[in-house]
Short mmCIF file of C-alpha atoms in Angstrom, two decimals:
data_model
loop_
_atom_site.label_atom_id
_atom_site.label_comp_id
_atom_site.label_asym_id
_atom_site.label_seq_id
_atom_site.Cartn_x
_atom_site.Cartn_y
_atom_site.Cartn_z
CA UNK A 1 0.00 0.00 0.00
CA UNK A 2 1.28 3.47 -0.82
CA UNK A 3 1.59 6.05 1.96
CA UNK A 4 -0.60 9.07 1.32
CA UNK A 5 0.93 12.56 1.44
CA UNK A 6 -0.08 14.74 4.38
CA UNK A 7 -2.69 17.38 3.57
CA UNK A 8 -2.09 20.87 4.85
CA UNK A 9 -4.98 23.25 5.26
CA UNK A 10 -2.79 26.09 4.01
CA UNK A 11 -2.29 24.38 0.66
CA UNK A 12 -3.89 26.64 -1.93
CA UNK A 13 -5.46 25.76 -5.24
CA UNK A 14 -5.06 28.29 -8.04
CA UNK A 15 -6.44 27.98 -11.55
CA UNK A 16 -7.62 30.22 -14.37
CA UNK A 17 -11.27 30.54 -15.29
CA UNK A 18 -12.57 33.12 -17.81
CA UNK A 19 -9.44 35.17 -17.32
CA UNK A 20 -9.81 35.38 -13.53
CA UNK A 21 -7.64 33.65 -10.92
CA UNK A 22 -9.25 31.74 -8.05
CA UNK A 23 -7.43 30.38 -5.02
CA UNK A 24 -8.54 28.19 -2.11
CA UNK A 25 -6.84 27.40 1.16
CA UNK A 26 -9.43 24.79 2.14
CA UNK A 27 -12.20 22.59 0.79
CA UNK A 28 -15.57 24.37 0.57
CA UNK A 29 -18.48 21.91 0.70
CA UNK A 30 -21.60 23.07 -1.10
CA UNK A 31 -19.78 25.37 -3.53
CA UNK A 32 -19.15 24.70 -7.21
CA UNK A 33 -15.83 22.87 -7.59
CA UNK A 34 -14.43 23.39 -11.11
CA UNK A 35 -11.81 21.23 -12.79
CA UNK A 36 -8.80 22.57 -14.72
CA UNK A 37 -11.10 23.55 -17.60
CA UNK A 38 -13.41 25.59 -15.37
CA UNK A 39 -16.16 22.94 -15.59
CA UNK A 40 -17.91 21.60 -12.50
CA UNK A 41 -16.38 18.23 -11.52
CA UNK A 42 -18.79 15.49 -12.58
CA UNK A 43 -17.88 12.26 -10.75
CA UNK A 44 -20.73 11.16 -8.47
CA UNK A 45 -20.64 8.11 -6.19
CA UNK A 46 -16.91 8.25 -6.64
CA UNK A 47 -13.82 6.41 -5.55
CA UNK A 48 -10.23 7.69 -5.39
CA UNK A 49 -7.16 5.58 -6.16
CA UNK A 50 -3.63 6.77 -5.30
CA UNK A 51 -1.23 5.53 -7.97
CA UNK A 52 2.32 6.52 -8.93
CA UNK A 53 2.28 9.86 -7.12
CA UNK A 54 -1.18 11.05 -8.12
CA UNK A 55 -4.80 10.65 -7.07
CA UNK A 56 -7.41 9.47 -9.58
CA UNK A 57 -11.08 10.18 -8.92
CA UNK A 58 -13.58 7.94 -10.73
CA UNK A 59 -17.29 8.69 -10.63
CA UNK A 60 -20.62 8.63 -12.40
CA UNK A 61 -20.99 11.32 -15.08
CA UNK A 62 -24.49 12.73 -14.56
CA UNK A 63 -26.51 14.62 -17.14
CA UNK A 64 -28.81 17.49 -16.19
CA UNK A 65 -32.38 16.90 -15.02
CA UNK A 66 -34.24 13.69 -14.27
CA UNK A 67 -32.51 11.98 -17.20
CA UNK A 68 -29.37 11.91 -15.09
CA UNK A 69 -30.91 9.20 -12.93
CA UNK A 70 -29.65 6.72 -15.54
CA UNK A 71 -26.31 6.54 -17.34
CA UNK A 72 -26.01 8.37 -20.66
CA UNK A 73 -22.24 8.99 -20.62
CA UNK A 74 -20.37 6.62 -18.32
CA UNK A 75 -17.55 6.87 -15.77
CA UNK A 76 -15.59 10.14 -15.63
CA UNK A 77 -12.02 10.27 -14.29
CA UNK A 78 -9.99 13.18 -12.91
CA UNK A 79 -6.37 13.38 -11.70
CA UNK A 80 -4.77 15.47 -8.95
CA UNK A 81 -1.46 15.84 -7.15
CA UNK A 82 -2.93 17.61 -4.11
CA UNK A 83 -6.66 16.73 -3.87
CA UNK A 84 -7.60 20.37 -4.55
CA UNK A 85 -6.72 20.83 -8.22
CA UNK A 86 -8.32 18.23 -10.49
CA UNK A 87 -7.52 17.69 -14.18
CA UNK A 88 -10.21 16.31 -16.45
CA UNK A 89 -8.91 13.05 -17.92
CA UNK A 90 -12.07 12.25 -19.83
CA UNK A 91 -14.46 9.30 -19.84
CA UNK A 92 -12.74 6.19 -18.52
CA UNK A 93 -15.63 3.85 -19.35
CA UNK A 94 -18.29 4.90 -21.85
CA UNK A 95 -21.79 3.49 -22.00
CA UNK A 96 -22.50 1.46 -25.12
CA UNK A 97 -24.72 2.39 -28.04
CA UNK A 98 -25.42 -1.31 -28.59
CA UNK A 99 -28.90 -2.04 -27.16
CA UNK A 100 -27.81 -5.62 -26.44
CA UNK A 101 -24.98 -4.52 -24.14
CA UNK A 102 -25.45 -4.70 -20.36
CA UNK A 103 -24.07 -1.14 -20.16
CA UNK A 104 -26.16 0.29 -22.96
CA UNK A 105 -27.17 3.97 -22.83
CA UNK A 106 -29.93 4.18 -20.20
CA UNK A 107 -28.66 1.54 -17.79
CA UNK A 108 -27.97 2.42 -14.14
CA UNK A 109 -24.22 2.49 -13.47
CA UNK A 110 -23.21 3.51 -9.94
CA UNK A 111 -20.28 3.72 -7.51
CA UNK A 112 -17.34 2.83 -9.79
CA UNK A 113 -14.18 1.75 -7.95
CA UNK A 114 -10.76 0.91 -9.42
CA UNK A 115 -7.75 -1.08 -8.21
CA UNK A 116 -4.41 -1.85 -9.84
CA UNK A 117 -3.78 -5.58 -9.91
CA UNK A 118 -0.19 -6.32 -8.79
CA UNK A 119 -0.14 -9.65 -10.65
CA UNK A 120 -1.15 -8.36 -14.09
CA UNK A 121 -0.38 -4.63 -13.81
CA UNK A 122 -3.82 -3.88 -15.21
CA UNK A 123 -6.45 -1.59 -13.74
CA UNK A 124 -9.75 -3.24 -12.83
CA UNK A 125 -13.03 -1.40 -12.34
CA UNK A 126 -16.07 -2.75 -10.49
CA UNK A 127 -19.44 -0.97 -10.32
CA UNK A 128 -23.05 -1.51 -9.35
CA UNK A 129 -25.09 -2.17 -12.48
CA UNK A 130 -28.81 -2.27 -13.17
CA UNK A 131 -29.94 -3.24 -16.66
CA UNK A 132 -31.84 -0.72 -18.76
CA UNK A 133 -35.56 -0.39 -17.97
CA UNK A 134 -35.32 -2.87 -15.07
CA UNK A 135 -35.29 -0.36 -12.22
CA UNK A 136 -33.28 -1.68 -9.28
CA UNK A 137 -34.36 -5.29 -9.69
CA UNK A 138 -31.18 -6.82 -11.17
CA UNK A 139 -28.57 -5.92 -8.48
CA UNK A 140 -25.57 -6.88 -10.62
CA UNK A 141 -21.83 -6.15 -10.60
CA UNK A 142 -20.11 -4.77 -13.70
CA UNK A 143 -16.44 -5.53 -14.35
CA UNK A 144 -14.12 -3.65 -16.73
CA UNK A 145 -10.35 -3.57 -17.30
CA UNK A 146 -7.74 -1.20 -18.78
CA UNK A 147 -4.00 -1.04 -19.42
CA UNK A 148 -3.77 2.61 -18.29
CA UNK A 149 -5.35 4.04 -15.16
CA UNK A 150 -7.38 6.66 -17.05
CA UNK A 151 -8.60 4.09 -19.57
CA UNK A 152 -10.22 3.49 -21.87
CA UNK A 153 -11.74 0.62 -19.86
CA UNK A 154 -13.07 -2.42 -21.69
CA UNK A 155 -16.33 -3.77 -20.29
CA UNK A 156 -16.01 -7.52 -19.72
CA UNK A 157 -19.32 -8.67 -18.27
CA UNK A 158 -21.84 -8.27 -15.48
CA UNK A 159 -22.53 -10.94 -12.87
CA UNK A 160 -24.35 -11.78 -9.69
CA UNK A 161 -21.47 -12.71 -7.34
CA UNK A 162 -20.69 -16.19 -6.05
CA UNK A 163 -23.41 -18.26 -7.69
CA UNK A 164 -23.57 -21.79 -6.22
CA UNK A 165 -21.26 -20.94 -3.32
CA UNK A 166 -22.29 -20.78 0.31
CA UNK A 167 -20.73 -18.10 2.55
CA UNK A 168 -17.88 -19.08 4.87
CA UNK A 169 -20.02 -18.35 7.92
CA UNK A 170 -23.18 -20.15 6.77
CA UNK A 171 -24.98 -22.12 9.48
CA UNK A 172 -25.96 -25.73 8.69
CA UNK A 173 -29.56 -25.10 9.71
CA UNK A 174 -29.82 -22.29 7.12
CA UNK A 175 -29.29 -24.62 4.15
CA UNK A 176 -31.41 -27.66 4.87
CA UNK A 177 -33.93 -28.48 2.12
CA UNK A 178 -36.71 -27.16 4.34
CA UNK A 179 -34.84 -23.89 5.02
CA UNK A 180 -34.10 -23.37 1.32
CA UNK A 181 -37.77 -23.87 0.42
CA UNK A 182 -38.84 -21.47 3.18
CA UNK A 183 -36.37 -18.79 1.99
CA UNK A 184 -37.74 -18.96 -1.54
CA UNK A 185 -41.32 -18.72 -0.27
CA UNK A 186 -40.37 -15.65 1.76
CA UNK A 187 -39.53 -13.55 -1.28
CA UNK A 188 -40.08 -10.86 -2.36
CA UNK A 189 -39.14 -8.41 0.37
CA UNK A 190 -38.47 -4.67 0.22
CA UNK A 191 -35.02 -3.12 -0.18
CA UNK A 192 -35.37 -1.31 3.15
CA UNK A 193 -35.88 -2.41 6.76
CA UNK A 194 -39.05 -4.41 7.32
CA UNK A 195 -40.33 -7.04 9.72
CA UNK A 196 -40.71 -9.52 6.89
CA UNK A 197 -37.17 -8.84 5.73
CA UNK A 198 -35.81 -9.74 9.14
CA UNK A 199 -37.18 -13.27 8.80
CA UNK A 200 -36.01 -14.15 5.26
CA UNK A 201 -32.57 -15.54 4.42
CA UNK A 202 -32.29 -13.95 0.99
CA UNK A 203 -28.79 -15.34 0.35
CA UNK A 204 -30.23 -18.86 0.55
CA UNK A 205 -32.89 -18.10 -2.06
CA UNK A 206 -30.23 -16.54 -4.36
CA UNK A 207 -27.76 -19.44 -4.19
CA UNK A 208 -28.29 -20.58 -7.78
CA UNK A 209 -28.37 -17.23 -9.60
CA UNK A 210 -25.77 -15.46 -7.43
CA UNK A 211 -25.92 -12.86 -4.70
CA UNK A 212 -27.41 -9.39 -5.03
CA UNK A 213 -24.88 -6.53 -5.26
CA UNK A 214 -25.73 -2.83 -4.96
CA UNK A 215 -23.85 -0.12 -2.99
CA UNK A 216 -20.24 -1.27 -3.10
CA UNK A 217 -16.56 -0.63 -2.61
CA UNK A 218 -13.28 -2.41 -3.35
CA UNK A 219 -10.53 -3.02 -0.80
CA UNK A 220 -6.93 -4.09 -1.45
CA UNK A 221 -5.21 -5.61 1.57
CA UNK A 222 -1.51 -5.22 2.34
CA UNK A 223 -0.87 -8.76 1.05
CA UNK A 224 -2.25 -7.80 -2.38
CA UNK A 225 -5.53 -9.67 -1.93
CA UNK A 226 -8.58 -7.75 -3.10
CA UNK A 227 -12.17 -7.85 -1.87
CA UNK A 228 -15.49 -6.70 -3.25
CA UNK A 229 -17.67 -5.41 -0.40
CA UNK A 230 -21.31 -4.69 -1.14
CA UNK A 231 -24.83 -4.29 0.19
CA UNK A 232 -26.66 -7.51 -0.60
CA UNK A 233 -29.81 -9.47 0.22
CA UNK A 234 -32.14 -6.57 -0.65
CA UNK A 235 -29.66 -4.27 1.17
CA UNK A 236 -30.23 -6.03 4.49
CA UNK A 237 -26.75 -7.57 4.85
CA UNK A 238 -23.22 -6.75 3.70
CA UNK A 239 -21.25 -9.38 1.83
CA UNK A 240 -17.44 -9.46 1.62
CA UNK A 241 -16.16 -11.44 -1.37
CA UNK A 242 -12.56 -12.38 -2.17
CA UNK A 243 -11.38 -11.77 -5.74
CA UNK A 244 -9.10 -13.95 -7.84
CA UNK A 245 -5.43 -13.03 -8.29
CA UNK A 246 -6.21 -11.13 -11.50
CA UNK A 247 -9.09 -9.26 -9.78
CA UNK A 248 -11.44 -10.23 -12.63
CA UNK A 249 -13.55 -12.85 -10.85
CA UNK A 250 -14.56 -14.28 -7.49
CA UNK A 251 -12.79 -17.14 -5.70
CA UNK A 252 -16.07 -18.31 -4.15
CA UNK A 253 -14.85 -17.38 -0.65
CA UNK A 254 -17.17 -14.81 0.88
CA UNK A 255 -18.79 -13.97 4.18
CA UNK A 256 -21.95 -12.28 5.35
CA UNK A 257 -21.46 -9.31 7.70
CA UNK A 258 -23.64 -6.79 9.55
CA UNK A 259 -26.54 -9.20 9.10
CA UNK A 260 -30.00 -7.59 8.90
CA UNK A 261 -28.67 -4.13 9.80
CA UNK A 262 -29.48 -2.55 6.39
CA UNK A 263 -26.09 -0.85 6.04
CA UNK A 264 -25.00 0.64 2.72
CA UNK A 265 -22.64 3.32 1.31
CA UNK A 266 -19.62 1.36 2.53
CA UNK A 267 -16.02 2.50 3.01
CA UNK A 268 -13.24 0.26 4.38
CA UNK A 269 -9.69 0.90 5.58
CA UNK A 270 -7.06 -0.91 7.64
CA UNK A 271 -4.84 0.48 10.40
CA UNK A 272 -2.33 -1.38 12.57
CA UNK A 273 -3.81 -4.75 11.65
CA UNK A 274 -7.44 -3.75 12.31
CA UNK A 275 -10.08 -3.33 9.59
CA UNK A 276 -12.57 -0.48 9.90
CA UNK A 277 -15.84 -0.12 8.01
CA UNK A 278 -18.08 2.96 7.90
CA UNK A 279 -21.53 2.88 6.38
CA UNK A 280 -24.92 4.53 6.16
CA UNK A 281 -28.38 3.44 7.16
CA UNK A 282 -30.63 2.35 4.32
CA UNK A 283 -33.01 5.31 4.13
CA UNK A 284 -32.89 6.25 0.45
CA UNK A 285 -31.99 9.94 0.08
CA UNK A 286 -33.05 10.83 3.65
CA UNK A 287 -30.35 11.74 6.22
CA UNK A 288 -29.51 9.07 8.76
CA UNK A 289 -27.01 8.20 11.47
CA UNK A 290 -23.66 6.87 10.29
CA UNK A 291 -22.29 3.66 11.77
CA UNK A 292 -18.80 2.21 12.17
CA UNK A 293 -17.46 -1.30 12.78
CA UNK A 294 -14.08 -2.99 13.28
CA UNK A 295 -12.64 -6.48 12.80
CA UNK A 296 -9.30 -8.27 12.98
CA UNK A 297 -10.24 -10.47 10.00
CA UNK A 298 -11.65 -9.05 6.77
CA UNK A 299 -14.40 -11.68 6.86
CA UNK A 300 -15.36 -10.72 10.42
CA UNK A 301 -16.85 -10.91 12.91
CA UNK A 302 -17.37 -7.15 12.89
CA UNK A 303 -17.83 -5.27 16.17
CA UNK A 304 -20.12 -2.20 16.19
CA UNK A 305 -18.42 1.07 17.21
CA UNK A 306 -21.48 3.31 17.10
CA UNK A 307 -21.76 6.64 15.29
CA UNK A 308 -18.33 7.97 14.20
CA UNK A 309 -19.60 11.52 13.52
CA UNK A 310 -19.31 14.59 15.76
CA UNK A 311 -20.37 18.23 15.57
CA UNK A 312 -23.15 20.16 13.87
CA UNK A 313 -23.35 21.01 10.17
CA UNK A 314 -23.16 24.84 10.03
CA UNK A 315 -25.25 24.93 6.82
CA UNK A 316 -28.30 22.90 7.79
CA UNK A 317 -27.77 22.72 11.58
CA UNK A 318 -28.09 18.93 11.60
CA UNK A 319 -26.07 17.04 14.15
CA UNK A 320 -24.39 13.60 14.08
CA UNK A 321 -27.74 11.83 14.28
#
């Protein structure tokens, strides 16, 4: 893992826009944040990879208005040396004009994340994918690869992870013939907290077709192993899935974590041998309390740490709750 440079609040960003010079000494949430071309940075649901002395920010390119709820452009990428000043590096992964493609114009493509594979030297992108005109019913993972960090990325396929594999921490009583039949009878359930959802083992019902994958992140451990971590089981439970050495597939080793807590919007890091995970409650676009967890093994068990947030937002006066 590369050590990240220390940020200093006095570091100023200066760039030219319409003949005028602008300079910042700090980040300013809520204000327009232009790139080196004076255009508002367009990289939603993003992930940042530090590689060879620079940061690369990948995110969803949104179009204006309600049409931006689906993908019409693809994944945008920007580069920076200091996290203030971002250079537009173009579209890393473009949606397809082929109506038969899983990433055709009008699909839902969210939360792109990229890692460099140490075995192959290639850059691998994972993202949450919903097929065109299917709403949020498909819950798939898209996988793409590139020789250069800024792309262009070549879309390989979309999958439901770990079909015909049971999680490492499955309980024998969860996969008896009677339990499997009961899980299938229990569907469908909603994608948010519900009493019915608490009683259904969705992962059991999805054994054959593969596990659901929505809000997601990637994590590369200090031994080079990579993991896909995602909200699954109608968002009720997080799944942590090991990737193959080339980062292009799953090994079949995965675990269920934060069971029936409806935690999404995940971020993971590791410090002094301990893994930390921060996530959001599953409340759509409504504000909710953040939650943090820790573990000494990537597959868990994960111990709750409570709400990691402090203070009051000076703009909307909302507190850590």
